[in-house]
PDB file of C-alpha atoms and ligand atoms in Angstrom:
ATOM      1  CA  MET A  13       6.146   4.718 -16.138  1.00 40.00           C
ATOM      2  CA  PHE A  14       3.074   5.546 -14.093  1.00 51.00           C
ATOM      3  CA  HIS A  15       3.932   6.899 -10.686  1.00 65.00           C
ATOM      4  CA  TRP A  16       1.342   7.827  -8.140  1.00 68.00           C
ATOM      5  CA  LEU A  17       3.500  10.671  -6.785  1.00 69.00           C
ATOM      6  CA  ARG A  18       3.795  12.530 -10.076  1.00 71.00           C
ATOM      7  CA  ASP A  19       1.053  14.793  -8.805  1.00 82.00           C
ATOM      8  CA  HIS A  20       2.341  18.048  -7.297  1.00 87.00           C
ATOM      9  CA  ARG A  21      -0.398  18.286  -4.652  1.00 89.00           C
ATOM     10  CA  ARG A  22       0.392  14.822  -3.444  1.00 90.00           C
ATOM     11  CA  LYS A  23       4.033  15.719  -3.041  1.00 90.00           C
ATOM     12  CA  GLU A  24       2.950  18.696  -0.974  1.00 92.00           C
ATOM     13  CA  ILE A  25       0.752  16.572   1.265  1.00 93.00           C
ATOM     14  CA  LEU A  26       3.757  14.362   1.920  1.00 93.00           C
ATOM     15  CA  GLN A  27       5.857  17.287   3.087  1.00 93.00           C
ATOM     16  CA  GLN A  28       4.059  16.755   6.390  1.00 93.00           C
ATOM     17  CA  PRO A  29       5.501  13.999   8.561  1.00 95.00           C
ATOM     18  CA  PHE A  30       3.248  11.018   9.246  1.00 97.00           C
ATOM     19  CA  PRO A  31       1.606  11.767  12.621  1.00 97.00           C
ATOM     20  CA  ALA A  32       2.830   9.662  15.540  1.00 97.00           C
ATOM     21  CA  GLU A  33      -0.777   9.167  16.724  1.00 98.00           C
ATOM     22  CA  TRP A  34      -1.649   7.700  13.338  1.00 98.00           C
ATOM     23  CA  LYS A  35       1.170   5.200  13.677  1.00 97.00           C
ATOM     24  CA  GLU A  36      -0.331   4.180  17.013  1.00 97.00           C
ATOM     25  CA  ILE A  37      -3.752   3.772  15.442  1.00 97.00           C
ATOM     26  CA  LEU A  38      -2.279   1.562  12.724  1.00 97.00           C
ATOM     27  CA  ALA A  39      -0.292  -0.547  15.181  1.00 95.00           C
ATOM     28  CA  GLU A  40      -3.317  -1.038  17.384  1.00 95.00           C
ATOM     29  CA  MET A  41      -6.121  -1.391  14.849  1.00 94.00           C
ATOM     30  CA  VAL A  42      -4.663  -2.790  11.640  1.00 94.00           C
ATOM     31  CA  ILE A  43      -2.929  -6.071  12.354  1.00 92.00           C
ATOM     32  CA  HIS A  44      -1.659  -6.393   8.784  1.00 95.00           C
ATOM     33  CA  TYR A  45       0.274  -3.150   9.128  1.00 96.00           C
ATOM     34  CA  SER A  46       2.437  -4.862  11.763  1.00 94.00           C
ATOM     35  CA  PHE A  47       3.286  -7.601   9.270  1.00 95.00           C
ATOM     36  CA  LEU A  48       4.926  -5.151   6.843  1.00 97.00           C
ATOM     37  CA  ASN A  49       8.632  -4.414   6.573  1.00 95.00           C
ATOM     38  CA  GLY A  50       9.944  -0.869   7.008  1.00 96.00           C
ATOM     39  CA  GLU A  51       9.787   0.046   3.358  1.00 96.00           C
ATOM     40  CA  GLU A  52       6.250  -1.288   2.966  1.00 97.00           C
ATOM     41  CA  LYS A  53       5.106   0.557   6.086  1.00 97.00           C
ATOM     42  CA  ASN A  54       6.528   3.727   4.671  1.00 96.00           C
ATOM     43  CA  HIS A  55       4.757   3.280   1.367  1.00 96.00           C
ATOM     44  CA  LEU A  56       1.451   2.473   3.073  1.00 98.00           C
ATOM     45  CA  GLU A  57       1.743   5.498   5.356  1.00 98.00           C
ATOM     46  CA  GLN A  58       2.316   7.775   2.367  1.00 96.00           C
ATOM     47  CA  MET A  59      -0.751   6.391   0.631  1.00 97.00           C
ATOM     48  CA  VAL A  60      -2.789   6.834   3.834  1.00 98.00           C
ATOM     49  CA  GLN A  61      -1.706  10.464   4.058  1.00 97.00           C
ATOM     50  CA  VAL A  62      -2.804  11.192   0.510  1.00 96.00           C
ATOM     51  CA  PHE A  63      -5.973   9.077   0.660  1.00 97.00           C
ATOM     52  CA  THR A  64      -7.247  10.804   3.807  1.00 97.00           C
ATOM     53  CA  VAL A  65      -6.815  14.233   2.195  1.00 96.00           C
ATOM     54  CA  GLU A  66      -8.226  13.338  -1.215  1.00 94.00           C
ATOM     55  CA  LYS A  67     -11.301  11.382  -0.156  1.00 97.00           C
ATOM     56  CA  ASN A  68     -14.331  12.891   1.423  1.00 97.00           C
ATOM     57  CA  TYR A  69     -15.498  10.974   4.512  1.00 98.00           C
ATOM     58  CA  GLU A  70     -19.117  11.594   5.429  1.00 96.00           C
ATOM     59  CA  GLY A  71     -20.599  10.440   8.707  1.00 95.00           C
ATOM     60  CA  CYS A  72     -24.173   9.173   8.414  1.00 93.00           C
ATOM     61  CA  ASN A  73     -26.821   8.450  11.084  1.00 91.00           C
ATOM     62  CA  GLY A  74     -24.921  10.603  13.548  1.00 92.00           C
ATOM     63  CA  GLN A  75     -21.517   8.989  13.009  1.00 94.00           C
ATOM     64  CA  GLU A  76     -18.685  11.387  13.822  1.00 96.00           C
ATOM     65  CA  ILE A  77     -15.611  11.156  11.598  1.00 98.00           C
ATOM     66  CA  THR A  78     -12.499  10.621  13.694  1.00 98.00           C
ATOM     67  CA  ASP A  79      -8.841  10.159  12.772  1.00 98.00           C
ATOM     68  CA  GLU A  80      -9.215   6.513  13.706  1.00 97.00           C
ATOM     69  CA  ILE A  81     -11.958   6.049  11.119  1.00 98.00           C
ATOM     70  CA  LYS A  82     -10.017   7.858   8.428  1.00 98.00           C
ATOM     71  CA  VAL A  83      -6.732   6.080   9.045  1.00 98.00           C
ATOM     72  CA  VAL A  84      -8.017   2.527   9.512  1.00 98.00           C
ATOM     73  CA  ILE A  85     -10.153   2.603   6.381  1.00 98.00           C
ATOM     74  CA  ALA A  86      -7.454   4.293   4.300  1.00 98.00           C
ATOM     75  CA  ALA A  87      -4.820   1.794   5.439  1.00 98.00           C
ATOM     76  CA  GLU A  88      -6.936  -1.236   4.622  1.00 98.00           C
ATOM     77  CA  ALA A  89      -8.020   0.175   1.269  1.00 98.00           C
ATOM     78  CA  CYS A  90      -4.393   0.906   0.369  1.00 98.00           C
ATOM     79  CA  MET A  91      -3.178  -2.470   1.629  1.00 98.00           C
ATOM     80  CA  LEU A  92      -4.780  -4.006  -1.454  1.00 98.00           C
ATOM     81  CA  ILE A  93      -2.726  -1.809  -3.802  1.00 98.00           C
ATOM     82  CA  LEU A  94       0.534  -1.935  -1.897  1.00 97.00           C
ATOM     83  CA  GLY A  95       2.159  -4.213  -4.450  1.00 96.00           C
ATOM     84  CA  PHE A  96       1.432  -2.516  -7.771  1.00 94.00           C
ATOM     85  CA  PRO A  97       1.224   1.004  -9.188  1.00 91.00           C
ATOM     86  CA  HIS A  98      -2.273   2.352  -8.721  1.00 92.00           C
ATOM     87  CA  ASP A  99      -3.838   5.793  -8.685  1.00 91.00           C
ATOM     88  CA  LEU A 100      -5.375   5.461  -5.213  1.00 93.00           C
ATOM     89  CA  TYR A 101      -8.899   4.699  -6.401  1.00 94.00           C
ATOM     90  CA  ALA A 102      -9.030   7.974  -8.330  1.00 90.00           C
ATOM     91  CA  GLY A 103     -12.689   7.416  -9.286  1.00 89.00           C
ATOM     92  CA  LEU A 104     -13.731   7.267  -5.648  1.00 94.00           C
ATOM     93  CA  LEU A 105     -14.581  10.613  -4.095  1.00 93.00           C
ATOM     94  CA  SER A 106     -16.707   9.856  -1.058  1.00 95.00           C
ATOM     95  CA  LEU A 107     -17.002   7.306   1.691  1.00 96.00           C
ATOM     96  CA  LEU A 108     -20.236   7.165   3.679  1.00 94.00           C
ATOM     97  CA  ILE A 109     -19.653   5.853   7.189  1.00 95.00           C
ATOM     98  CA  TYR A 110     -22.506   4.488   9.292  1.00 93.00           C
ATOM     99  CA  PRO A 111     -22.090   3.627  12.976  1.00 92.00           C
ATOM    100  CA  SER A 112     -23.757   0.236  12.796  1.00 87.00           C
ATOM    101  CA  THR A 113     -25.574  -2.041  10.434  1.00 79.00           C
ATOM    102  CA  VAL A 114     -27.570  -0.322   7.760  1.00 72.00           C
ATOM    103  CA  VAL A 115     -30.929  -1.886   7.194  1.00 71.00           C
ATOM    104  CA  VAL A 116     -32.380  -1.603   3.745  1.00 62.00           C
ATOM    105  CA  PRO A 117     -36.164  -1.763   3.945  1.00 60.00           C
ATOM    106  CA  PRO A 118     -37.906  -4.420   1.859  1.00 55.00           C
ATOM    107  CA  PRO A 119     -39.347  -3.214  -1.424  1.00 52.00           C
ATOM    108  CA  LYS A 120     -42.906  -1.972  -1.144  1.00 54.00           C
ATOM    109  CA  MET A 121     -45.399  -4.216  -2.848  1.00 51.00           C
ATOM    110  CA  GLY A 122     -48.909  -3.477  -4.066  1.00 52.00           C
ATOM    111  CA  VAL A 123     -51.967  -5.447  -3.012  1.00 49.00           C
ATOM    112  CA  PHE A 124     -51.914  -7.615  -6.112  1.00 48.00           C
ATOM    113  CA  THR A 125     -48.235  -8.396  -6.055  1.00 45.00           C
ATOM    114  CA  GLN A 126     -48.223  -9.679  -2.508  1.00 43.00           C
ATOM    115  CA  SER A 127     -47.616 -13.331  -2.281  1.00 44.00           C
ATOM    116  CA  PRO A 128     -46.733 -15.537   0.667  1.00 41.00           C
ATOM    117  CA  LEU A 129     -43.985 -17.078  -1.465  1.00 42.00           C
ATOM    118  CA  ILE A 130     -41.984 -13.893  -1.544  1.00 43.00           C
ATOM    119  CA  GLU A 131     -39.716 -13.526   1.416  1.00 45.00           C
ATOM    120  CA  GLN A 132     -40.119 -10.109   2.886  1.00 46.00           C
ATOM    121  CA  SER A 133     -37.075  -9.603   4.943  1.00 51.00           C
ATOM    122  CA  GLU A 134     -35.043  -6.566   5.606  1.00 56.00           C
ATOM    123  CA  THR A 135     -31.524  -6.887   4.338  1.00 63.00           C
ATOM    124  CA  ALA A 136     -28.752  -5.841   6.669  1.00 68.00           C
ATOM    125  CA  ILE A 137     -25.664  -4.606   4.931  1.00 76.00           C
ATOM    126  CA  TYR A 138     -22.161  -3.932   6.225  1.00 84.00           C
ATOM    127  CA  GLY A 139     -20.872  -2.179   3.184  1.00 86.00           C
ATOM    128  CA  GLN A 140     -21.558  -1.437  -0.434  1.00 86.00           C
ATOM    129  CA  ALA A 141     -19.522  -0.198  -3.383  1.00 88.00           C
ATOM    130  CA  PHE A 142     -20.815   1.601  -6.434  1.00 84.00           C
ATOM    131  CA  GLN A 143     -19.135   2.187  -9.744  1.00 80.00           C
ATOM    132  CA  ARG A 144     -18.190   5.886  -9.878  1.00 78.00           C
ATOM    133  CA  GLY A 145     -20.133   6.310  -6.632  1.00 79.00           C
ATOM    134  CA  PRO A 146     -19.491   6.249  -2.939  1.00 90.00           C
ATOM    135  CA  VAL A 147     -18.363   3.356  -0.825  1.00 93.00           C
ATOM    136  CA  ILE A 148     -20.625   2.685   2.154  1.00 92.00           C
ATOM    137  CA  LEU A 149     -19.048   1.193   5.256  1.00 94.00           C
ATOM    138  CA  VAL A 150     -20.430   0.307   8.667  1.00 94.00           C
ATOM    139  CA  TRP A 151     -17.884   1.293  11.285  1.00 95.00           C
ATOM    140  CA  ASP A 152     -18.582  -1.396  13.892  1.00 93.00           C
ATOM    141  CA  GLU A 153     -18.173  -4.036  11.186  1.00 93.00           C
ATOM    142  CA  VAL A 154     -14.922  -2.389  10.046  1.00 95.00           C
ATOM    143  CA  THR A 155     -13.498  -2.606  13.563  1.00 93.00           C
ATOM    144  CA  ARG A 156     -14.668  -6.211  13.962  1.00 91.00           C
ATOM    145  CA  GLY A 157     -12.867  -7.165  10.761  1.00 91.00           C
ATOM    146  CA  ALA A 158      -9.729  -5.228  11.664  1.00 88.00           C
ATOM    147  CA  ARG A 159      -9.504  -6.812  15.114  1.00 85.00           C
ATOM    148  CA  HIS A 160     -10.389 -10.360  14.095  1.00 88.00           C
ATOM    149  CA  PRO A 161      -8.592 -11.319  10.905  1.00 90.00           C
ATOM    150  CA  GLU A 162      -8.972 -14.975  11.901  1.00 90.00           C
ATOM    151  CA  SER A 163     -12.653 -14.649  10.966  1.00 89.00           C
ATOM    152  CA  GLY A 164     -11.595 -14.238   7.342  1.00 91.00           C
ATOM    153  CA  HIS A 165     -13.959 -11.274   7.024  1.00 93.00           C
ATOM    154  CA  ASN A 166     -12.992  -7.716   6.331  1.00 95.00           C
ATOM    155  CA  VAL A 167     -15.584  -5.396   4.864  1.00 95.00           C
ATOM    156  CA  VAL A 168     -12.989  -2.828   3.708  1.00 96.00           C
ATOM    157  CA  TYR A 169     -11.002  -5.409   1.761  1.00 97.00           C
ATOM    158  CA  HIS A 170     -14.277  -6.698   0.376  1.00 95.00           C
ATOM    159  CA  GLU A 171     -15.621  -3.359  -0.886  1.00 95.00           C
ATOM    160  CA  PHE A 172     -12.300  -2.145  -2.245  1.00 96.00           C
ATOM    161  CA  ALA A 173     -11.829  -5.428  -4.077  1.00 97.00           C
ATOM    162  CA  HIS A 174     -15.149  -4.569  -5.766  1.00 95.00           C
ATOM    163  CA  LEU A 175     -13.699  -1.184  -6.742  1.00 95.00           C
ATOM    164  CA  LEU A 176     -10.623  -2.837  -8.277  1.00 96.00           C
ATOM    165  CA  ASP A 177     -12.948  -5.207 -10.101  1.00 95.00           C
ATOM    166  CA  MET A 178     -15.074  -2.321 -11.418  1.00 93.00           C
ATOM    167  CA  GLU A 179     -12.020  -0.518 -12.776  1.00 91.00           C
ATOM    168  CA  SER A 180     -11.836  -3.132 -15.510  1.00 85.00           C
ATOM    169  CA  GLY A 181     -15.222  -1.883 -16.748  1.00 85.00           C
ATOM    170  CA  ALA A 182     -17.683  -4.215 -15.079  1.00 83.00           C
ATOM    171  CA  ALA A 183     -17.940  -5.995 -11.756  1.00 88.00           C
ATOM    172  CA  ASN A 184     -17.393  -9.459 -13.172  1.00 92.00           C
ATOM    173  CA  GLY A 185     -14.862 -10.896 -10.763  1.00 95.00           C
ATOM    174  CA  THR A 186     -11.812 -10.093 -12.875  1.00 95.00           C
ATOM    175  CA  PRO A 187      -9.901  -6.887 -12.141  1.00 96.00           C
ATOM    176  CA  ARG A 188      -7.402  -5.420 -14.580  1.00 95.00           C
ATOM    177  CA  LEU A 189      -4.566  -7.934 -14.529  1.00 95.00           C
ATOM    178  CA  HIS A 190      -0.911  -7.305 -15.258  1.00 93.00           C
ATOM    179  CA  SER A 191      -0.298  -9.603 -18.232  1.00 93.00           C
ATOM    180  CA  ARG A 192      -1.998 -11.718 -20.850  1.00 93.00           C
ATOM    181  CA  ASP A 193      -0.740 -14.906 -19.227  1.00 94.00           C
ATOM    182  CA  GLN A 194      -2.357 -13.852 -15.982  1.00 95.00           C
ATOM    183  CA  TYR A 195      -5.782 -13.683 -17.653  1.00 96.00           C
ATOM    184  CA  LYS A 196      -5.459 -17.244 -18.886  1.00 96.00           C
ATOM    185  CA  ILE A 197      -4.559 -18.765 -15.567  1.00 97.00           C
ATOM    186  CA  TRP A 198      -7.002 -16.468 -13.739  1.00 97.00           C
ATOM    187  CA  ALA A 199      -9.927 -17.632 -15.880  1.00 96.00           C
ATOM    188  CA  LYS A 200      -9.043 -21.280 -15.360  1.00 97.00           C
ATOM    189  CA  VAL A 201      -8.489 -21.169 -11.612  1.00 98.00           C
ATOM    190  CA  PHE A 202     -11.297 -18.765 -10.785  1.00 97.00           C
ATOM    191  CA  THR A 203     -13.842 -20.680 -12.834  1.00 97.00           C
ATOM    192  CA  GLU A 204     -12.906 -23.949 -11.176  1.00 98.00           C
ATOM    193  CA  GLU A 205     -12.932 -22.489  -7.693  1.00 98.00           C
ATOM    194  CA  PHE A 206     -16.135 -20.513  -8.190  1.00 97.00           C
ATOM    195  CA  LEU A 207     -18.034 -23.516  -9.567  1.00 97.00           C
ATOM    196  CA  ARG A 208     -16.707 -25.695  -6.768  1.00 97.00           C
ATOM    197  CA  LEU A 209     -17.889 -23.209  -4.141  1.00 97.00           C
ATOM    198  CA  ARG A 210     -21.271 -22.920  -5.825  1.00 96.00           C
ATOM    199  CA  ARG A 211     -21.694 -26.696  -6.100  1.00 97.00           C
ATOM    200  CA  ARG A 212     -20.746 -27.326  -2.514  1.00 97.00           C
ATOM    201  CA  SER A 213     -22.871 -24.522  -1.097  1.00 95.00           C
ATOM    202  CA  GLU A 214     -25.886 -25.653  -3.130  1.00 95.00           C
ATOM    203  CA  ARG A 215     -25.533 -29.114  -1.655  1.00 95.00           C
ATOM    204  CA  GLY A 216     -25.175 -27.626   1.798  1.00 94.00           C
ATOM    205  CA  GLU A 217     -21.634 -28.971   2.135  1.00 96.00           C
ATOM    206  CA  LYS A 218     -18.870 -27.326   4.108  1.00 95.00           C
ATOM    207  CA  THR A 219     -17.060 -24.741   2.013  1.00 96.00           C
ATOM    208  CA  PHE A 220     -13.591 -23.254   2.251  1.00 96.00           C
ATOM    209  CA  LEU A 221     -14.674 -19.714   1.392  1.00 96.00           C
ATOM    210  CA  ASP A 222     -17.816 -18.064   2.705  1.00 94.00           C
ATOM    211  CA  PRO A 223     -20.762 -19.330   0.607  1.00 94.00           C
ATOM    212  CA  TYR A 224     -21.659 -15.676  -0.041  1.00 93.00           C
ATOM    213  CA  GLY A 225     -18.929 -15.865  -2.687  1.00 95.00           C
ATOM    214  CA  ALA A 226     -21.080 -18.348  -4.623  1.00 95.00           C
ATOM    215  CA  LEU A 227     -23.585 -15.581  -5.394  1.00 93.00           C
ATOM    216  CA  ASN A 228     -21.702 -14.437  -8.495  1.00 94.00           C
ATOM    217  CA  GLU A 229     -18.154 -13.967  -9.809  1.00 96.00           C
ATOM    218  CA  ALA A 230     -17.807 -10.459  -8.370  1.00 95.00           C
ATOM    219  CA  GLU A 231     -18.661 -11.628  -4.857  1.00 95.00           C
ATOM    220  CA  PHE A 232     -16.337 -14.575  -5.298  1.00 97.00           C
ATOM    221  CA  PHE A 233     -13.396 -12.285  -6.020  1.00 97.00           C
ATOM    222  CA  ALA A 234     -14.258 -10.009  -3.066  1.00 96.00           C
ATOM    223  CA  VAL A 235     -14.673 -12.921  -0.641  1.00 96.00           C
ATOM    224  CA  ALA A 236     -11.467 -14.591  -1.864  1.00 98.00           C
ATOM    225  CA  THR A 237      -9.621 -11.291  -1.404  1.00 98.00           C
ATOM    226  CA  GLU A 238     -10.747 -11.058   2.212  1.00 97.00           C
ATOM    227  CA  TYR A 239      -9.402 -14.539   2.848  1.00 97.00           C
ATOM    228  CA  PHE A 240      -6.164 -13.911   0.952  1.00 98.00           C
ATOM    229  CA  PHE A 241      -5.283 -11.066   3.321  1.00 97.00           C
ATOM    230  CA  ASP A 242      -6.834 -12.422   6.509  1.00 97.00           C
ATOM    231  CA  ARG A 243      -5.932 -16.106   6.477  1.00 97.00           C
ATOM    232  CA  PRO A 244      -3.235 -16.475   3.826  1.00 97.00           C
ATOM    233  CA  ILE A 245      -1.339 -19.375   5.371  1.00 97.00           C
ATOM    234  CA  ARG A 246      -4.456 -21.493   5.442  1.00 97.00           C
ATOM    235  CA  MET A 247      -5.416 -20.473   1.915  1.00 98.00           C
ATOM    236  CA  GLU A 248      -1.956 -21.272   0.585  1.00 98.00           C
ATOM    237  CA  LYS A 249      -2.152 -24.686   2.187  1.00 98.00           C
ATOM    238  CA  LYS A 250      -5.705 -25.603   1.202  1.00 97.00           C
ATOM    239  CA  ARG A 251      -6.358 -23.741  -2.066  1.00 97.00           C
ATOM    240  CA  LYS A 252      -2.882 -23.258  -3.464  1.00 98.00           C
ATOM    241  CA  ALA A 253      -3.864 -22.442  -7.046  1.00 98.00           C
ATOM    242  CA  LEU A 254      -6.270 -19.738  -5.886  1.00 98.00           C
ATOM    243  CA  TYR A 255      -3.664 -18.353  -3.511  1.00 98.00           C
ATOM    244  CA  ASP A 256      -1.054 -18.192  -6.278  1.00 98.00           C
ATOM    245  CA  VAL A 257      -3.350 -16.393  -8.699  1.00 98.00           C
ATOM    246  CA  LEU A 258      -4.304 -13.798  -6.090  1.00 98.00           C
ATOM    247  CA  SER A 259      -0.694 -13.416  -5.035  1.00 98.00           C
ATOM    248  CA  GLY A 260       0.206 -12.779  -8.679  1.00 97.00           C
ATOM    249  CA  PHE A 261      -2.453 -10.106  -9.006  1.00 98.00           C
ATOM    250  CA  TYR A 262      -1.847  -8.337  -5.686  1.00 98.00           C
ATOM    251  CA  ARG A 263       1.914  -8.842  -6.011  1.00 98.00           C
ATOM    252  CA  GLN A 264       2.036  -9.660  -2.357  1.00 98.00           C
ATOM    253  CA  ASP A 265       3.024 -12.894  -0.656  1.00 98.00           C
ATOM    254  CA  THR A 266       0.708 -12.508   2.317  1.00 98.00           C
ATOM    255  CA  ALA A 267       1.375 -16.025   3.637  1.00 98.00           C
ATOM    256  CA  GLN A 268       5.131 -15.547   3.703  1.00 97.00           C
ATOM    257  CA  ARG A 269       4.687 -12.141   5.319  1.00 96.00           C
ATOM    258  CA  GLN A 270       2.565 -13.594   8.075  1.00 95.00           C
ATOM    259  CA  ARG A 271       4.969 -16.477   8.661  1.00 95.00           C
ATOM    260  CA  GLN A 272       7.816 -14.020   9.053  1.00 93.00           C
ATOM    261  CA  TYR A 273       5.790 -12.025  11.549  1.00 92.00           C
ATOM    262  CA  ASN A 274       4.855 -15.146  13.508  1.00 88.00           C
ATOM    263  CA  THR A 275       8.503 -16.133  13.955  1.00 88.00           C
ATOM    264  CA  LYS A 276       9.545 -12.668  15.128  1.00 76.00           C
TER     265      LYS A 276
HETATM  266 ZN1   ZN B  22     -19.813  -7.760  -2.234  1.00 51.66          ZN
END
């Protein structure tokens, strides 16, 4: 069976104890870490240790790379794969970290292509994931998401959900699932939920998930993932089928975990 620790170098990395300061960072910055039981915390910490050594973090626009940046991003990325065997995003080598919102300039247009009908706006981005390329993350948005899970937004969960999606070959909203039965139920539930979100957002009606998820199937999966980890109790209550399918894929019962934490 596949085991992520088969690698000799990884075993060596884990000879080092998990730094006490890193535990403090996790406790303070990553609310979902506090929800985990002892065994899960242990597993996550091991993945964080390996992830932070294996991945290359590059600060952009003057951003300095601190332990806090490395640990918070690694922990959230690995939270998604806590429940199933995974090779720690082996295709990902680099993370580009910007201090604040990256603004992508509008495309340049020639004299003859200019038209008042074309909206020329700059697009602000908080993160971006590329197949076999870097992940771009904006640090102030990462901290906002980590500190305010009630918003249902977490740019790290979002971008790493895209990476899981891309591992199946294309970013089409369906990651590599664990069984043939899962594909069947996934297709049914995701199609229904995606079309519902699209219909409601087109009509300007209130939507359960962020209407950004109506853009395409890949964004739907990423947006649903953010909600599954951030507001699982509400998702389980309101969109049970979607919750169950995601819980089956991530092999995590995030709602139950949060309930347990709340009653502590
Ligand atoms: Zn996206």
